[in-house]
Amino acid sequence: MFFFKNRRKRNEVNAFMRRLADRTTPTLRNDSETRQELRVNRSLPVLLIPFIDERPNVELTAFGVTKNLSSLGAAILTQRPVTSDLIAVGFWNEDYCDFIQGEIRYRKPVEGGYWQFGLQLREVIPRGEYRVLTLLGDMADRLTADEDPAAFESVFANI
C-alpha cells in the first residue's frame, strides 16, 4: 500500500513538471549527458518556503529562478542560501501558483554571490493543506492578475 501511494505522488509530480516544461520549446539534449532523466533548460520564477518542524515557514521565504527542470527535479538559483533540507516550491502554472514539496539534494555557491540548489521533487501539496501556503499562493496569483493593489495588500495582511 505504501509503495503505491509513493508511486501515485511521483506520478502527480511528474505530470505537473511535464506540463510546466512543455509550455515552452524544449532544448536539445547534450550527448555527453549521463543522467537518466532528460533535463530541459527553463528559467521560471519560484518561491522557496522552508519547512521548519514539519510546517512551512513563510518568514524564511526566498525567491529563485529555475536553471533546469526534469520530470522529478529542478536546479534553482537564489540570492541567498536556504538552510532547510525540506521545502515547498511555488511554481506559477498558467495563472496560479502551485506548491510541490521537495528535498534539497545539493547546495553550492556559484558566481556573483548566488546559490544553486538541486531538488528532488516529492509530491504536489494540495491547495488548502497548509493555510499559510494557500494565502501565499493567493497573494502570488495576484502578482499576475490585473487587479486593484489594495486587494493584494488585503491578502498580505492575512498571513
PDB file of C-alpha atoms in Angstrom, residues 11-143:
ATOM      1  CA  ASN A  11       3.274  10.392 -10.984  1.00  0.00           C
ATOM      2  CA  GLU A  12       1.485  13.590  -9.892  1.00  0.00           C
ATOM      3  CA  VAL A  13       4.803  15.452  -9.621  1.00  0.00           C
ATOM      4  CA  ASN A  14       5.963  14.006 -12.949  1.00  0.00           C
ATOM      5  CA  ALA A  15       2.761  15.129 -14.720  1.00  0.00           C
ATOM      6  CA  PHE A  16       2.954  18.600 -13.166  1.00  0.00           C
ATOM      7  CA  MET A  17       6.599  19.092 -14.128  1.00  0.00           C
ATOM      8  CA  ARG A  18       5.985  17.810 -17.673  1.00  0.00           C
ATOM      9  CA  ARG A  19       3.181  20.354 -18.174  1.00  0.00           C
ATOM     10  CA  LEU A  20       5.479  23.086 -16.862  1.00  0.00           C
ATOM     11  CA  ALA A  21       8.372  22.071 -19.135  1.00  0.00           C
ATOM     12  CA  ASP A  22       6.164  21.547 -22.195  1.00  0.00           C
ATOM     13  CA  ARG A  23       4.866  25.126 -22.114  1.00  0.00           C
ATOM     14  CA  THR A  24       7.975  26.277 -23.960  1.00  0.00           C
ATOM     15  CA  THR A  25      10.120  24.856 -26.723  1.00  0.00           C
ATOM     16  CA  PRO A  26      12.429  22.140 -25.373  1.00  0.00           C
ATOM     17  CA  THR A  27      16.174  22.393 -25.644  1.00  0.00           C
ATOM     18  CA  LEU A  28      18.280  19.768 -27.338  1.00  0.00           C
ATOM     19  CA  ARG A  29      19.815  17.052 -25.178  1.00  0.00           C
ATOM     20  CA  ASN A  30      23.544  17.199 -24.673  1.00  0.00           C
ATOM     21  CA  ASP A  31      25.017  13.888 -25.933  1.00  0.00           C
ATOM     22  CA  SER A  32      27.611  13.929 -23.161  1.00  0.00           C
ATOM     23  CA  GLU A  33      24.834  13.998 -20.526  1.00  0.00           C
ATOM     24  CA  THR A  34      24.946  10.848 -18.407  1.00  0.00           C
ATOM     25  CA  ARG A  35      21.745  11.345 -16.420  1.00  0.00           C
ATOM     26  CA  GLN A  36      18.827   9.011 -16.984  1.00  0.00           C
ATOM     27  CA  GLU A  37      16.296  11.849 -16.777  1.00  0.00           C
ATOM     28  CA  LEU A  38      16.212  14.437 -19.522  1.00  0.00           C
ATOM     29  CA  ARG A  39      16.818  17.925 -18.149  1.00  0.00           C
ATOM     30  CA  VAL A  40      15.472  20.922 -20.026  1.00  0.00           C
ATOM     31  CA  ASN A  41      16.669  24.483 -19.595  1.00  0.00           C
ATOM     32  CA  ARG A  42      13.840  26.606 -18.233  1.00  0.00           C
ATOM     33  CA  SER A  43      14.040  29.927 -16.415  1.00  0.00           C
ATOM     34  CA  LEU A  44      10.895  30.162 -14.314  1.00  0.00           C
ATOM     35  CA  PRO A  45      10.305  32.201 -11.147  1.00  0.00           C
ATOM     36  CA  VAL A  46       9.755  30.153  -7.977  1.00  0.00           C
ATOM     37  CA  LEU A  47       9.077  30.694  -4.299  1.00  0.00           C
ATOM     38  CA  LEU A  48      11.055  28.590  -1.820  1.00  0.00           C
ATOM     39  CA  ILE A  49       9.425  28.113   1.580  1.00  0.00           C
ATOM     40  CA  PRO A  50      11.447  26.048   4.077  1.00  0.00           C
ATOM     41  CA  PHE A  51       9.721  23.503   6.288  1.00  0.00           C
ATOM     42  CA  ILE A  52      10.593  24.027   9.958  1.00  0.00           C
ATOM     43  CA  ASP A  53       9.193  21.462  12.413  1.00  0.00           C
ATOM     44  CA  GLU A  54       7.180  19.894   9.559  1.00  0.00           C
ATOM     45  CA  ARG A  55       5.387  23.179   8.741  1.00  0.00           C
ATOM     46  CA  PRO A  56       6.125  25.737   6.009  1.00  0.00           C
ATOM     47  CA  ASN A  57       7.678  28.912   7.442  1.00  0.00           C
ATOM     48  CA  VAL A  58       6.841  31.865   5.171  1.00  0.00           C
ATOM     49  CA  GLU A  59       9.058  34.215   7.180  1.00  0.00           C
ATOM     50  CA  LEU A  60      12.044  32.446   5.581  1.00  0.00           C
ATOM     51  CA  THR A  61      10.636  32.546   2.027  1.00  0.00           C
ATOM     52  CA  ALA A  62      13.203  33.048  -0.717  1.00  0.00           C
ATOM     53  CA  PHE A  63      12.724  33.842  -4.381  1.00  0.00           C
ATOM     54  CA  GLY A  64      14.533  31.927  -7.063  1.00  0.00           C
ATOM     55  CA  VAL A  65      14.734  31.098 -10.747  1.00  0.00           C
ATOM     56  CA  THR A  66      14.902  27.607 -12.180  1.00  0.00           C
ATOM     57  CA  LYS A  67      18.020  26.714 -14.140  1.00  0.00           C
ATOM     58  CA  ASN A  68      16.710  23.423 -15.461  1.00  0.00           C
ATOM     59  CA  LEU A  69      13.834  21.012 -14.887  1.00  0.00           C
ATOM     60  CA  SER A  70      13.348  17.274 -15.121  1.00  0.00           C
ATOM     61  CA  SER A  71      10.274  15.144 -14.512  1.00  0.00           C
ATOM     62  CA  LEU A  72      11.067  14.828 -10.780  1.00  0.00           C
ATOM     63  CA  GLY A  73      13.646  17.514 -10.104  1.00  0.00           C
ATOM     64  CA  ALA A  74      14.881  21.052 -10.604  1.00  0.00           C
ATOM     65  CA  ALA A  75      18.014  23.137 -10.272  1.00  0.00           C
ATOM     66  CA  ILE A  76      17.248  26.535  -8.750  1.00  0.00           C
ATOM     67  CA  LEU A  77      19.309  29.717  -8.380  1.00  0.00           C
ATOM     68  CA  THR A  78      18.756  32.095  -5.433  1.00  0.00           C
ATOM     69  CA  GLN A  79      20.443  35.148  -3.964  1.00  0.00           C
ATOM     70  CA  ARG A  80      20.818  33.581  -0.524  1.00  0.00           C
ATOM     71  CA  PRO A  81      21.248  30.086   0.880  1.00  0.00           C
ATOM     72  CA  VAL A  82      18.278  28.028   2.032  1.00  0.00           C
ATOM     73  CA  THR A  83      19.311  26.013   5.073  1.00  0.00           C
ATOM     74  CA  SER A  84      16.352  23.653   5.476  1.00  0.00           C
ATOM     75  CA  ASP A  85      16.505  20.378   3.536  1.00  0.00           C
ATOM     76  CA  LEU A  86      12.732  20.123   3.070  1.00  0.00           C
ATOM     77  CA  ILE A  87      10.992  22.956   1.217  1.00  0.00           C
ATOM     78  CA  ALA A  88       7.791  23.891  -0.561  1.00  0.00           C
ATOM     79  CA  VAL A  89       8.482  25.170  -4.070  1.00  0.00           C
ATOM     80  CA  GLY A  90       5.891  27.510  -5.569  1.00  0.00           C
ATOM     81  CA  PHE A  91       5.644  27.299  -9.366  1.00  0.00           C
ATOM     82  CA  TRP A  92       3.379  29.519 -11.446  1.00  0.00           C
ATOM     83  CA  ASN A  93       1.375  27.164 -13.612  1.00  0.00           C
ATOM     84  CA  GLU A  94      -0.802  29.102 -16.037  1.00  0.00           C
ATOM     85  CA  ASP A  95      -2.466  31.808 -13.904  1.00  0.00           C
ATOM     86  CA  TYR A  96      -1.983  30.371 -10.428  1.00  0.00           C
ATOM     87  CA  CYS A  97       0.773  29.287  -8.058  1.00  0.00           C
ATOM     88  CA  ASP A  98       1.034  25.617  -7.060  1.00  0.00           C
ATOM     89  CA  PHE A  99       3.374  24.168  -4.461  1.00  0.00           C
ATOM     90  CA  ILE A 100       5.413  20.977  -4.610  1.00  0.00           C
ATOM     91  CA  GLN A 101       7.283  19.541  -1.654  1.00  0.00           C
ATOM     92  CA  GLY A 102      10.938  18.985  -2.450  1.00  0.00           C
ATOM     93  CA  GLU A 103      14.132  17.885  -0.773  1.00  0.00           C
ATOM     94  CA  ILE A 104      17.367  19.741  -1.373  1.00  0.00           C
ATOM     95  CA  ARG A 105      19.883  17.152  -2.597  1.00  0.00           C
ATOM     96  CA  TYR A 106      22.781  19.562  -3.025  1.00  0.00           C
ATOM     97  CA  ARG A 107      23.555  23.243  -2.498  1.00  0.00           C
ATOM     98  CA  LYS A 108      26.560  25.161  -3.709  1.00  0.00           C
ATOM     99  CA  PRO A 109      27.648  28.770  -4.082  1.00  0.00           C
ATOM    100  CA  VAL A 110      28.010  29.971  -7.671  1.00  0.00           C
ATOM    101  CA  GLU A 111      29.412  33.082  -9.326  1.00  0.00           C
ATOM    102  CA  GLY A 112      28.194  36.522  -8.301  1.00  0.00           C
ATOM    103  CA  GLY A 113      27.188  35.536  -4.779  1.00  0.00           C
ATOM    104  CA  TYR A 114      24.298  33.308  -5.871  1.00  0.00           C
ATOM    105  CA  TRP A 115      23.421  29.809  -4.661  1.00  0.00           C
ATOM    106  CA  GLN A 116      22.359  26.806  -6.694  1.00  0.00           C
ATOM    107  CA  PHE A 117      20.177  24.053  -5.266  1.00  0.00           C
ATOM    108  CA  GLY A 118      19.387  20.655  -6.694  1.00  0.00           C
ATOM    109  CA  LEU A 119      15.921  19.495  -5.700  1.00  0.00           C
ATOM    110  CA  GLN A 120      14.238  16.138  -5.755  1.00  0.00           C
ATOM    111  CA  LEU A 121      10.522  16.880  -6.008  1.00  0.00           C
ATOM    112  CA  ARG A 122       8.360  14.537  -3.943  1.00  0.00           C
ATOM    113  CA  GLU A 123       4.686  15.458  -4.016  1.00  0.00           C
ATOM    114  CA  VAL A 124       2.227  18.131  -5.086  1.00  0.00           C
ATOM    115  CA  ILE A 125       0.925  19.903  -1.988  1.00  0.00           C
ATOM    116  CA  PRO A 126      -2.875  20.066  -2.275  1.00  0.00           C
ATOM    117  CA  ARG A 127      -4.356  23.546  -2.073  1.00  0.00           C
ATOM    118  CA  GLY A 128      -5.686  24.063   1.416  1.00  0.00           C
ATOM    119  CA  GLU A 129      -3.381  21.576   3.155  1.00  0.00           C
ATOM    120  CA  TYR A 130      -1.423  24.428   4.761  1.00  0.00           C
ATOM    121  CA  ARG A 131      -3.349  27.649   5.322  1.00  0.00           C
ATOM    122  CA  VAL A 132      -0.215  29.768   5.056  1.00  0.00           C
ATOM    123  CA  LEU A 133       0.622  28.287   1.619  1.00  0.00           C
ATOM    124  CA  THR A 134      -2.931  28.885   0.451  1.00  0.00           C
ATOM    125  CA  LEU A 135      -2.682  32.545   1.461  1.00  0.00           C
ATOM    126  CA  LEU A 136       0.784  32.892  -0.065  1.00  0.00           C
ATOM    127  CA  GLY A 137      -0.438  31.184  -3.247  1.00  0.00           C
ATOM    128  CA  ASP A 138      -3.414  33.553  -3.436  1.00  0.00           C
ATOM    129  CA  MET A 139      -1.070  36.500  -2.990  1.00  0.00           C
ATOM    130  CA  ALA A 140       1.300  35.148  -5.671  1.00  0.00           C
ATOM    131  CA  ASP A 141      -1.658  34.622  -8.033  1.00  0.00           C
ATOM    132  CA  ARG A 142      -2.430  38.311  -7.781  1.00  0.00           C
ATOM    133  CA  LEU A 143       1.053  39.248  -8.971  1.00  0.00           C
TER     134      LEU A 143
END
